[in-house]
Short mmCIF file of C-alpha atoms in Angstrom, two decimals:
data_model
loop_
_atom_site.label_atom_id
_atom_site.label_comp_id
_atom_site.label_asym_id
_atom_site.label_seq_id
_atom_site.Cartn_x
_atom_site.Cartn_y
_atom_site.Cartn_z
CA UNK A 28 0.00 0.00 0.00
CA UNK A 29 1.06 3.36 -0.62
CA UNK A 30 1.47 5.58 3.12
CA UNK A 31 1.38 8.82 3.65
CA UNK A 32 2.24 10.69 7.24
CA UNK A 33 5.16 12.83 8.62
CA UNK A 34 8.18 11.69 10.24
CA UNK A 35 9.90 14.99 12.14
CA UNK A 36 7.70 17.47 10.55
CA UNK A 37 8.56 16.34 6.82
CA UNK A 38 5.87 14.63 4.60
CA UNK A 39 7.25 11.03 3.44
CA UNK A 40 4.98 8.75 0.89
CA UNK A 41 6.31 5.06 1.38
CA UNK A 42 5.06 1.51 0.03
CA UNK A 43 5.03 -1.24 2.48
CA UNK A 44 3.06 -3.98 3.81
CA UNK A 45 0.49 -2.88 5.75
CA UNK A 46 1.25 -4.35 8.85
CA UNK A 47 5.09 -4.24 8.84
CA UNK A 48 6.11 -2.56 12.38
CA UNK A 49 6.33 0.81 12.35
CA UNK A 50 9.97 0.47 14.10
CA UNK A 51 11.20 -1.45 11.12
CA UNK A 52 9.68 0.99 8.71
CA UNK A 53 11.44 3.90 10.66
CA UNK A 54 14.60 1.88 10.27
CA UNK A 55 14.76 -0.12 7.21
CA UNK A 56 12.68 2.49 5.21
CA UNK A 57 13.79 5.68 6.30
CA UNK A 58 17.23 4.65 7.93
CA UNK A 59 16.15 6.75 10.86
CA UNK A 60 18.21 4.25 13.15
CA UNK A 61 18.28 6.03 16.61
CA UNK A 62 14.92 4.10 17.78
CA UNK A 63 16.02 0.93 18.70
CA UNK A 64 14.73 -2.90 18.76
CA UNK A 65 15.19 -4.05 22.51
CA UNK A 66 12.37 -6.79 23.42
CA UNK A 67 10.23 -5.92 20.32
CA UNK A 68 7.14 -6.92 22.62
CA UNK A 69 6.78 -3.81 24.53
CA UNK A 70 8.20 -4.28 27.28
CA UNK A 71 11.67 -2.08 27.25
CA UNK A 72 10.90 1.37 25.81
CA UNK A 73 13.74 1.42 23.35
CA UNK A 74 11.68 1.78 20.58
CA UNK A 75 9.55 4.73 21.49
CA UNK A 76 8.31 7.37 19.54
CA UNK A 77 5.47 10.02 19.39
CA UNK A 78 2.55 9.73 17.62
CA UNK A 79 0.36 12.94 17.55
CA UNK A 80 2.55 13.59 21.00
CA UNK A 81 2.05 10.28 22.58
CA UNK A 82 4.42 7.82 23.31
CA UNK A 83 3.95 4.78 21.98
CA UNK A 84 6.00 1.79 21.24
CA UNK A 85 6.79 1.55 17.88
CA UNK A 86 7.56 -2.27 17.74
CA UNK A 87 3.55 -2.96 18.23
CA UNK A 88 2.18 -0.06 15.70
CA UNK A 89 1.24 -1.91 12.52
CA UNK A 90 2.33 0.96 10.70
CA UNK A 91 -0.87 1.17 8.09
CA UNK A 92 -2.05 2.68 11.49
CA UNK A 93 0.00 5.91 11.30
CA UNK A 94 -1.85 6.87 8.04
CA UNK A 95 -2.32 10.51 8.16
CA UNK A 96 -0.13 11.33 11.34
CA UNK A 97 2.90 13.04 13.11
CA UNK A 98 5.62 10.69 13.74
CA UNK A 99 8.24 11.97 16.01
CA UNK A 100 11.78 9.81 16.13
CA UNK A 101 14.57 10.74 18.74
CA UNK A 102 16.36 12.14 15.23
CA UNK A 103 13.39 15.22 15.57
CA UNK A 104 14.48 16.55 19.04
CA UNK A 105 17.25 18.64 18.57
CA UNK A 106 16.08 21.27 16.23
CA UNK A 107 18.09 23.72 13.95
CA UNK A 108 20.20 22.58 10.83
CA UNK A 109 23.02 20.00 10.46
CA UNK A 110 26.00 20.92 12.32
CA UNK A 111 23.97 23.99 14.60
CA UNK A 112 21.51 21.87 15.97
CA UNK A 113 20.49 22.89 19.00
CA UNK A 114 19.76 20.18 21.33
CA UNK A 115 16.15 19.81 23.00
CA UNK A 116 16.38 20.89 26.87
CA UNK A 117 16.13 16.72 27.99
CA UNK A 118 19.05 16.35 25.99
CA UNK A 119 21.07 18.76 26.80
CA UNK A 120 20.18 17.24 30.54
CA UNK A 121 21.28 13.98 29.81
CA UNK A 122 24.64 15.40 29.01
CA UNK A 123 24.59 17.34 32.08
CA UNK A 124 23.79 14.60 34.68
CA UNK A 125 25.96 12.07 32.59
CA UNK A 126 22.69 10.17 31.97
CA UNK A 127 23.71 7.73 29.20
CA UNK A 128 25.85 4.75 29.77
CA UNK A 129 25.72 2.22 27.08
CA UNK A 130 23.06 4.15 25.18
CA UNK A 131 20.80 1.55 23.82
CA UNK A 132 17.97 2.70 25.77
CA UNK A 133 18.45 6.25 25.61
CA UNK A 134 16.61 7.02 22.44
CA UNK A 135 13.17 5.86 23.95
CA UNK A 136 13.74 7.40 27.48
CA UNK A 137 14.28 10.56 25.56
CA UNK A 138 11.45 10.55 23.76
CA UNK A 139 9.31 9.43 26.40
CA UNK A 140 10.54 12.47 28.46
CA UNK A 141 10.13 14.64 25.94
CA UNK A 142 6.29 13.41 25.86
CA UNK A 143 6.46 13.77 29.91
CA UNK A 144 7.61 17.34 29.53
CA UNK A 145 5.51 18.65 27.15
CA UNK A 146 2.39 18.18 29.38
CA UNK A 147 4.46 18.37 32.95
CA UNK A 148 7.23 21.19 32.59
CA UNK A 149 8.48 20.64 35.87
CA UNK A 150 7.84 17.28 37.17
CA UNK A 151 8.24 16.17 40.58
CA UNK A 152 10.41 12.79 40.40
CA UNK A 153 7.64 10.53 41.16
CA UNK A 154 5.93 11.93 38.05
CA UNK A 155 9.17 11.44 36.17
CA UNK A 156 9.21 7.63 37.40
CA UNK A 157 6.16 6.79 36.17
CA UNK A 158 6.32 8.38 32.42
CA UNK A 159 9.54 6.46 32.43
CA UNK A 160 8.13 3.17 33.78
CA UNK A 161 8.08 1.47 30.55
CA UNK A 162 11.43 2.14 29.82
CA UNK A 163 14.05 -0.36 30.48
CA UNK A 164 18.13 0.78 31.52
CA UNK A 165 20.12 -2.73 31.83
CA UNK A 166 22.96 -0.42 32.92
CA UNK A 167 20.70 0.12 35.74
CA UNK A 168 21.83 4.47 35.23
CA UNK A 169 18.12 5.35 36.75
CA UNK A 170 19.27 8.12 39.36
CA UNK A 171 20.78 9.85 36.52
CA UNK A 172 18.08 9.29 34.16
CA UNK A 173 15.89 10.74 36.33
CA UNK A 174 17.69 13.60 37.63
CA UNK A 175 18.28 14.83 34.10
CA UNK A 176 14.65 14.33 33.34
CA UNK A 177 13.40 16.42 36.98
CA UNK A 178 15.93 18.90 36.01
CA UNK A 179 15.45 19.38 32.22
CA UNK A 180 13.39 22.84 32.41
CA UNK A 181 14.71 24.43 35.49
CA UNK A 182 14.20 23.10 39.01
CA UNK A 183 10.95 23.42 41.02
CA UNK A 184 9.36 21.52 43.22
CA UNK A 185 11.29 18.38 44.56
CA UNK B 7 17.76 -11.16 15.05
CA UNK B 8 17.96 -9.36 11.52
CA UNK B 9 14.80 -8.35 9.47
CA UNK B 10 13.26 -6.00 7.51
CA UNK B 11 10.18 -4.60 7.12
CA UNK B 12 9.00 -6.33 3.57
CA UNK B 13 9.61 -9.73 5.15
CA UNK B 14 6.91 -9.67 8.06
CA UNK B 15 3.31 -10.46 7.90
CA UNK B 16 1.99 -10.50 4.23
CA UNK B 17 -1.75 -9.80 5.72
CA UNK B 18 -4.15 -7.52 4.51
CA UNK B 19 -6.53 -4.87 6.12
CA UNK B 20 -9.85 -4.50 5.57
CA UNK B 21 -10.89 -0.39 7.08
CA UNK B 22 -14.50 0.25 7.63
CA UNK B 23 -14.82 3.18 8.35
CA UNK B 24 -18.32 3.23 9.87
CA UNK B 25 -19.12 0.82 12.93
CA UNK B 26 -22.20 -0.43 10.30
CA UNK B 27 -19.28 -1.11 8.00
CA UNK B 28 -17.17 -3.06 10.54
CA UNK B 29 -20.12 -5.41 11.46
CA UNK B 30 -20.81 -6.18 8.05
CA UNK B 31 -17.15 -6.56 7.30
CA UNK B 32 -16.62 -8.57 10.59
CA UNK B 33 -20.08 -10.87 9.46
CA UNK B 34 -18.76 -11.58 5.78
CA UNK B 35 -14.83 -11.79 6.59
CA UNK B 36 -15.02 -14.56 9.52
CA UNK B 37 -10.88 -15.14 8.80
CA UNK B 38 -10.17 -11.11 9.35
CA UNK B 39 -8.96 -10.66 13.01
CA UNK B 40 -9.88 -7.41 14.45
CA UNK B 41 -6.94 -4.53 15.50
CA UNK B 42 -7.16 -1.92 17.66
CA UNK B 43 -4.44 -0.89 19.50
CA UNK B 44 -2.08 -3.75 18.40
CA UNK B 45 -0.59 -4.24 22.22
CA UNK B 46 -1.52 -7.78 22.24
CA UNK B 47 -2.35 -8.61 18.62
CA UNK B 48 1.60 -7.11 17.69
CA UNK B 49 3.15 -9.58 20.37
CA UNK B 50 1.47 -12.33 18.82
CA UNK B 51 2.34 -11.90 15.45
CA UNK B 52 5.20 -10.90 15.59
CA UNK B 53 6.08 -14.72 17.96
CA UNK B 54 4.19 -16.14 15.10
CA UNK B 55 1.12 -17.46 17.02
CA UNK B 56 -1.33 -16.05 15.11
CA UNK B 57 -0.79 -15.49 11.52
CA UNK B 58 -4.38 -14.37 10.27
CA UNK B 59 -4.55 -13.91 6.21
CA UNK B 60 -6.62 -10.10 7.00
CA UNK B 61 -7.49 -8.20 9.78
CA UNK B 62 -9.79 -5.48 10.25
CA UNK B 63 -8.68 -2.22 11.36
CA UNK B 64 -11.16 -0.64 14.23
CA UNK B 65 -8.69 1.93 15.27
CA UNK B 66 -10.22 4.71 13.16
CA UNK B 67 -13.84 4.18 14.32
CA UNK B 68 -13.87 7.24 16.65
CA UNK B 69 -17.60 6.19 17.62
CA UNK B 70 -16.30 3.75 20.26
CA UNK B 71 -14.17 5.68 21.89
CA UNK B 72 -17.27 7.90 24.09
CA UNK B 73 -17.88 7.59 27.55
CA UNK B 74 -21.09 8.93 28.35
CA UNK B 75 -24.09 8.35 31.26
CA UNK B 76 -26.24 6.03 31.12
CA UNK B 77 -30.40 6.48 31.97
CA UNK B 78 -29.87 4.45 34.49
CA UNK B 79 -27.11 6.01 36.25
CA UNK B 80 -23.65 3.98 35.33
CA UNK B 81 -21.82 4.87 32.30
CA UNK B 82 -21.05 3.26 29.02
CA UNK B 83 -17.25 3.47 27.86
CA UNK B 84 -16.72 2.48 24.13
CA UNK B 85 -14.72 -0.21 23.50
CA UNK B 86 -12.19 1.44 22.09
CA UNK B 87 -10.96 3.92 24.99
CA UNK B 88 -7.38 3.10 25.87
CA UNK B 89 -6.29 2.92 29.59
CA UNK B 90 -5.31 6.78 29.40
CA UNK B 91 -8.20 7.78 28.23
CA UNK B 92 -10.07 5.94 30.50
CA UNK B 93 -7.14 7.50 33.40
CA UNK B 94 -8.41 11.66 31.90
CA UNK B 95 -12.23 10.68 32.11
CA UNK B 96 -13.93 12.93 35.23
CA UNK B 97 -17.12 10.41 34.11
CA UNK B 98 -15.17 7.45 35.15
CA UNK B 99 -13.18 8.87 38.24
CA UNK B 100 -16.65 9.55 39.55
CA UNK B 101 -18.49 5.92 38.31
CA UNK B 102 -15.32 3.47 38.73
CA UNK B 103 -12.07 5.12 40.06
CA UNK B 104 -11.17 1.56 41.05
CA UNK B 105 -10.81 0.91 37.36
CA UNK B 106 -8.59 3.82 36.46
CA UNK B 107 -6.67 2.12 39.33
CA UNK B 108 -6.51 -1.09 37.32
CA UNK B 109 -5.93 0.99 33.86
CA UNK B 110 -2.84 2.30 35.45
CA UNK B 111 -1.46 -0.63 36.09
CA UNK B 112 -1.03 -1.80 32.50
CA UNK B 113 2.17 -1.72 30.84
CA UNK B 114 2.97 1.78 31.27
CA UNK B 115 2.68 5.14 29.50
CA UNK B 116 3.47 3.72 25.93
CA UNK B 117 1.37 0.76 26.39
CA UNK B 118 -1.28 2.54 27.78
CA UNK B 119 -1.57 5.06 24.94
CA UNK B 120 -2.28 2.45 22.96
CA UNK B 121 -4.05 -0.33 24.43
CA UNK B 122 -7.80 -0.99 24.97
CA UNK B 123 -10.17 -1.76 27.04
CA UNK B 124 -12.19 -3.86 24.91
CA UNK B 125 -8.92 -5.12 23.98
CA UNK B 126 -8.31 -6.39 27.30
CA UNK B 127 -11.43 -8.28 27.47
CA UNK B 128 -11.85 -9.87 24.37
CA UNK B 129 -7.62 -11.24 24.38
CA UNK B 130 -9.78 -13.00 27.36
CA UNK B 131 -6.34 -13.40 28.77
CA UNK B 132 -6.63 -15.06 32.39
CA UNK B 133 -4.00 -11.92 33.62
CA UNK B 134 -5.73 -9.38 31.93
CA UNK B 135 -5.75 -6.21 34.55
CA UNK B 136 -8.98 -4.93 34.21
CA UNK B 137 -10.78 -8.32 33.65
CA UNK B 138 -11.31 -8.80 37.81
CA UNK B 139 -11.91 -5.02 38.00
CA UNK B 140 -14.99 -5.33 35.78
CA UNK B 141 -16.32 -8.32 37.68
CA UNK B 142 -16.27 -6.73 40.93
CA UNK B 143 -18.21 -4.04 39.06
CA UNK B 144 -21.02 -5.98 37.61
CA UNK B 145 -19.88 -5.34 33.78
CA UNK B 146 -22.00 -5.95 31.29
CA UNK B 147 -20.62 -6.04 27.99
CA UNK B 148 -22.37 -4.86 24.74
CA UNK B 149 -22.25 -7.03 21.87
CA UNK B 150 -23.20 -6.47 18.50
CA UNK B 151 -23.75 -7.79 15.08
CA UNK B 152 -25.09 -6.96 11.42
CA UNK B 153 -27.58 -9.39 11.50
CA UNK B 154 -28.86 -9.29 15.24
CA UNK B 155 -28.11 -6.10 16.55
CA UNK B 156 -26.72 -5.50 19.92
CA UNK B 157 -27.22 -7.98 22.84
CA UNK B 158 -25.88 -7.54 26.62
CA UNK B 159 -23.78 -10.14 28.37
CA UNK B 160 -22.65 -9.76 31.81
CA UNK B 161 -18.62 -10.04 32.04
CA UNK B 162 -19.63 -13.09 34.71
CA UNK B 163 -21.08 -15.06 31.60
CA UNK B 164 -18.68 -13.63 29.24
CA UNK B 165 -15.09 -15.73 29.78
CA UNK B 166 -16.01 -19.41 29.43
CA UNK B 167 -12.74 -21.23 29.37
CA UNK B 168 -8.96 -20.42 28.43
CA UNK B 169 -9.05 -17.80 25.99
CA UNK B 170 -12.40 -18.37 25.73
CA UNK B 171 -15.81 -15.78 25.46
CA UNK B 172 -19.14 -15.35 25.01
CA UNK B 173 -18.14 -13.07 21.51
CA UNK B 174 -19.82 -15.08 18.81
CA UNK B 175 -17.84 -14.93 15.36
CA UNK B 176 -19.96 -12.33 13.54
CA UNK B 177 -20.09 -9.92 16.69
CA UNK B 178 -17.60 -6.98 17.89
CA UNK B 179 -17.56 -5.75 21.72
CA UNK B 180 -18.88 -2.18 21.52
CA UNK B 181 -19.04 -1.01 24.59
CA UNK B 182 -18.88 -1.54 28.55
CA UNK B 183 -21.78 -0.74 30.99
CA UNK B 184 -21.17 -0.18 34.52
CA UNK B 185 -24.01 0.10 36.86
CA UNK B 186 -24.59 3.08 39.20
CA UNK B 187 -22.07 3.73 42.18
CA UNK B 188 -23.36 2.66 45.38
CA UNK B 189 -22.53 5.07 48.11
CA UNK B 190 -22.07 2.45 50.34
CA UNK B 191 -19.53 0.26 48.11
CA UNK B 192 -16.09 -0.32 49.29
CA UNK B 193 -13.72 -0.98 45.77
CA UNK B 194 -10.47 -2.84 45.77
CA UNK B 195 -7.82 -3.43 43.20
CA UNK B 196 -4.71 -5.31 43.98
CA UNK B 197 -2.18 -6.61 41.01
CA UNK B 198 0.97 -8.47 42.80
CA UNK B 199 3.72 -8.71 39.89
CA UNK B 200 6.97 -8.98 39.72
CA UNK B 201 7.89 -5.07 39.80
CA UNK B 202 5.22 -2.43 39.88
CA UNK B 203 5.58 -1.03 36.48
CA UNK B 204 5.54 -3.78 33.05
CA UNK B 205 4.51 -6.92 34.98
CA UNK B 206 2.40 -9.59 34.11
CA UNK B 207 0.29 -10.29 37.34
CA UNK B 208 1.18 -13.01 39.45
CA UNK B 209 -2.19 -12.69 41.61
CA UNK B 210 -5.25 -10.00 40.80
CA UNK B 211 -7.80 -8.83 42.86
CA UNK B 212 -10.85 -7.09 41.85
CA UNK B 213 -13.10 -6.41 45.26
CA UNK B 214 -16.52 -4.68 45.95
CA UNK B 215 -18.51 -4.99 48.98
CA UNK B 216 -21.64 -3.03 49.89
CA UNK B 217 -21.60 -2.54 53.90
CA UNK B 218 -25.16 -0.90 55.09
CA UNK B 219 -25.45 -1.22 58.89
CA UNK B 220 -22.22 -2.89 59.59
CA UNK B 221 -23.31 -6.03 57.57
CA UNK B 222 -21.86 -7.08 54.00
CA UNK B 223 -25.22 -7.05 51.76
CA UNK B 224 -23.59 -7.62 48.32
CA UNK B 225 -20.28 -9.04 47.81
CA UNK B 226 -18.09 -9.22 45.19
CA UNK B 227 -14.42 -10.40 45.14
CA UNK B 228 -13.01 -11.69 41.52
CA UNK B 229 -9.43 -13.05 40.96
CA UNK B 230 -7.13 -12.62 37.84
CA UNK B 231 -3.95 -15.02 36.92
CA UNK B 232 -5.22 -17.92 39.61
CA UNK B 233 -6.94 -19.72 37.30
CA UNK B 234 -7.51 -20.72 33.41
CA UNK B 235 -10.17 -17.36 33.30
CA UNK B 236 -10.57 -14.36 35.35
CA UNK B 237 -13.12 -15.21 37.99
CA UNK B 238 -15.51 -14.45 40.74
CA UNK B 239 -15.26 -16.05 43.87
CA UNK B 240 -18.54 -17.44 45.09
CA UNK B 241 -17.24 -19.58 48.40
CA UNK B 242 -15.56 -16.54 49.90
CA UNK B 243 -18.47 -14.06 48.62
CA UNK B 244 -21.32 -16.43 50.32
CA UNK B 245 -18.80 -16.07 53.13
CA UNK B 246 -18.72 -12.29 53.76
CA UNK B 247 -22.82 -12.18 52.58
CA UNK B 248 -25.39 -10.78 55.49
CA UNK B 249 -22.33 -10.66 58.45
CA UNK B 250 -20.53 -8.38 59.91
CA UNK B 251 -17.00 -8.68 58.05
CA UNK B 252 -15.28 -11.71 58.75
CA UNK B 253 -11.54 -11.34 57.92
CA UNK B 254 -10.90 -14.61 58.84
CA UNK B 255 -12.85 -15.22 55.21
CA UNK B 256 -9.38 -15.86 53.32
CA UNK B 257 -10.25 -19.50 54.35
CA UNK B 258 -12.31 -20.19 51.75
CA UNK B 259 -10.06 -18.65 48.56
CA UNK B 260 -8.86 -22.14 47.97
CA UNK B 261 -12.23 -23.28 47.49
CA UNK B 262 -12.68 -21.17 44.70
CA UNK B 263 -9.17 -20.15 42.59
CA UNK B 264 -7.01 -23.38 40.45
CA UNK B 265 -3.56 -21.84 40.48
CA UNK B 266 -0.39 -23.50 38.48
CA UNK B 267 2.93 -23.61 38.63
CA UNK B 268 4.08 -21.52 35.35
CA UNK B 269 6.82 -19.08 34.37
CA UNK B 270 5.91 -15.97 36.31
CA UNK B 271 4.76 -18.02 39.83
CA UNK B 272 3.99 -20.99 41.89
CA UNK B 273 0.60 -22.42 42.63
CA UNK B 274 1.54 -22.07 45.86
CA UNK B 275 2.94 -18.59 46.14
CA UNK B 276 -0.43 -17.36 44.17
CA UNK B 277 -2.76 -18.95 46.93
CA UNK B 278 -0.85 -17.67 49.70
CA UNK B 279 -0.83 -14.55 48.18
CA UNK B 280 -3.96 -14.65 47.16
CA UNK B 281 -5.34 -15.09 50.97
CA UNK B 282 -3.21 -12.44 51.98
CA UNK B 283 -4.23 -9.99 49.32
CA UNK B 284 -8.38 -10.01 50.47
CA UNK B 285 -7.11 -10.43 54.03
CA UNK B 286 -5.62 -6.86 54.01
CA UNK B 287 -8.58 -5.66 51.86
CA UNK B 288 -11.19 -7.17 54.51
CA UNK B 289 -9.01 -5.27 57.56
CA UNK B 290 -9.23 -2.16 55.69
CA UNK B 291 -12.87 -2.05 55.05
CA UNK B 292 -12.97 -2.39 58.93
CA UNK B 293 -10.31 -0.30 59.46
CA UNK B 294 -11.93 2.31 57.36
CA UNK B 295 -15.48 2.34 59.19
CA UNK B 296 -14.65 2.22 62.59
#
């Protein structure tokens, strides 16, 4: 079938198989390889991505599903052009705090902060726990992760 | 674990895009699975358990995805509301906060964007979260079909064996009625997994017991991931029934729950559990009136 949706704000027009997995389509298709294939059942986060701004887990998005909508990889965080980009404020954080170890998972936990702090500026770190539950760190760098996250837009609150 | 996207499932999709469509779809395409959110149907594919030649697409059909009153005081929640949506709904807060409770505890954020209730009840799956939520609650489930119309089936009729429900092959789940709140109903949700985010339950408990007077006059306590579907528990509910509460009533849960030994949990841990779970429920329905 011919698709049509946005990936990071540009229009794309693919043919695939309806239900191929929207991570493989990202991947394969589009060589947008930051999202990454942990479990591919859900359960670890690396593979996250926004769909009309909610986080979703692109291994289980069929991706005939997408039809229509706003795709958002970890590649559409940092905004500006090639070689000025200027990093999005949870990245920037991540640096800051030393957040990223191996840095399989931190694609998805990005992304599913970004979706966290878009709604919740300042999150206390109990709110910051639970958008991150479904996000997996087998470096077990949580602390960090979090404090980056809690501290992204300026500190308030605990 | 190489592959690409051209290689996976060859299956085609069938989009109505009117609920009228999807029941006459669903009626004259018997080998088209239906979609919604993908959460289970993905996992299974993808582990090559099911390998349907179609499916049809119901994420698009925006008409199941209301919550709205009811004439007779509950509310009806369209099949197709994921767990968030259920989690933003002031209509459910008021009518069944216990199963935002339960909604919360699926997955987490991404799967909860995406997965459904109706999902959850027709994958029938013995550990489905919500499944002993909606028992305790009186469900009833709203069936329908191109030929027949819409019936009603109350959840306690609906799961009939392992992965096994009352949905007939020509009929999609619509919607979910829950009765009026009574304002003397204590609710209860316990899940016991492994971690408290991304677990598949070990033991569930769905609870709801009217108290007028000091005296249990309707009880309802349903289990999840104890047995081969999620189910009420008459022994211990005929238990609790026209006395004061008796907290000693964990007695009777192995009457009514057929644990196993599998992957996530012991037969054994699961009763014990189990016991201990409606134990601390019963004390803090006491606790709470006195």
């Amino acid at each position: 079938m011919i698709l049509r949706f946005q990936v990071n704000a540009t229009d794309v027009e693919l043919d695939v198989l309806p239900m191929a997995r929207l991570l493989d389509v990202l991947r394969e298709d589009l060589r947008l390889t930051g999202s990454k294939e942990g479990c591919g059942e859900g359960e670890c986060g690396a593979c996250t991505v926004l769909i009309d701004g909610r986080a979703v887990n692109s291994c289980l998005v069929p991706v005939f599903q997408v039809a229509g909508a706003k795709v958002e990889t970890v590649e559409g965080l940092a905004s500006g052009l090639h070689g000025h980009e200027r990093l999005h404020p949870v990245q920037a954080a991540f640096l800051e705090h030393g957040a990223a170890q191996c840095g399989i998972c931190t694609p998805g936990f990005l992304v599913a902060a970004a979706e966290l702090l878009a709604h919740t500026p300042h999150p206390t770190r109990l709110e910051v726990r639970e958008a991150l539950a479904g996000n997996l760190c087998r470096c077990t760098g949580y602390q960090k992760i979090v404090d980056a996250v809690a501290n992204a837009l300026g500190r308030q609150g605990s | 674990m190489s592959r690409t996207a051209q290689l996976k499932s060859t299956a085609a999709v069938l989009e109505p895009r009117t609920l009228n469509e999807a029941l006459e779809m669903r009626a004259r395409a018997p080998d088209a699975m239906p979609l919604a959110g993908g959460t289970d149907v993905m996992v299974s594919l993808e582990a090559g358990v099911i390998d349907p030649p179609r499916f049809l697409n119901l994420w698009r059909l925006d008409a199941l995805r209301k919550i709205e009153d009811t004439p007779a005081g509950g509310v009806r929640i369209g099949a197709l509301c994921t767990y968030t949506s259920l989690g933003r709904s002031d209509l459910v807060l008021r009518h069944a906060s216990v199963l935002i409770e339960a909604a919360r505890t699926v997955g987490a954020t991404q799967i909860q964007n995406r997965g459904t209730l109706g999902g959850n009840i027709v994958n029938a799956s013995p550990a489905g979260d919500t499944l002993p939520v909606l028992l305790a609650l009186d469900a009833v489930f709203e069936l329908s079909s191109a030929e027949r119309g819409a019936r009603l089936v109350a959840a306690a009729d609906f799961f009939l064996g392992y992965r096994q429900t009352a949905l007939l092959p020509d009929e999609l789940l619509i919607a979910i009625h829950l009765p009026a709140r009574n304002a003397d109903d204590h609710t209860h949700y316990r899940k016991v997994g492994t971690r408290l985010a991304q677990a598949i339950s070990k033991v569930v408990l769905g609870a709801r017991l009217r108290v007028v007077d000091g005296q249990v006059v309707e009880a309802r306590i349903a289990w999840g991931s104890v047995g081969p579907v999620p189910m009420r528990s008459p022994s211990v509910e005929a238990a609790l029934l026209g006395v004061p509460i008796d907290v000693d009533a964990e007695a009777k849960v192995a009457q009514d729950i057929r644990p196993i030994d599998d992957i996530r949990s012991t037969a054994d841990y699961r009763q014990r559990v189990a016991e201990n779970v409606l134990r601390s429920f019963l004390r803090s329905v006491v606790q709470t009136r006195s």
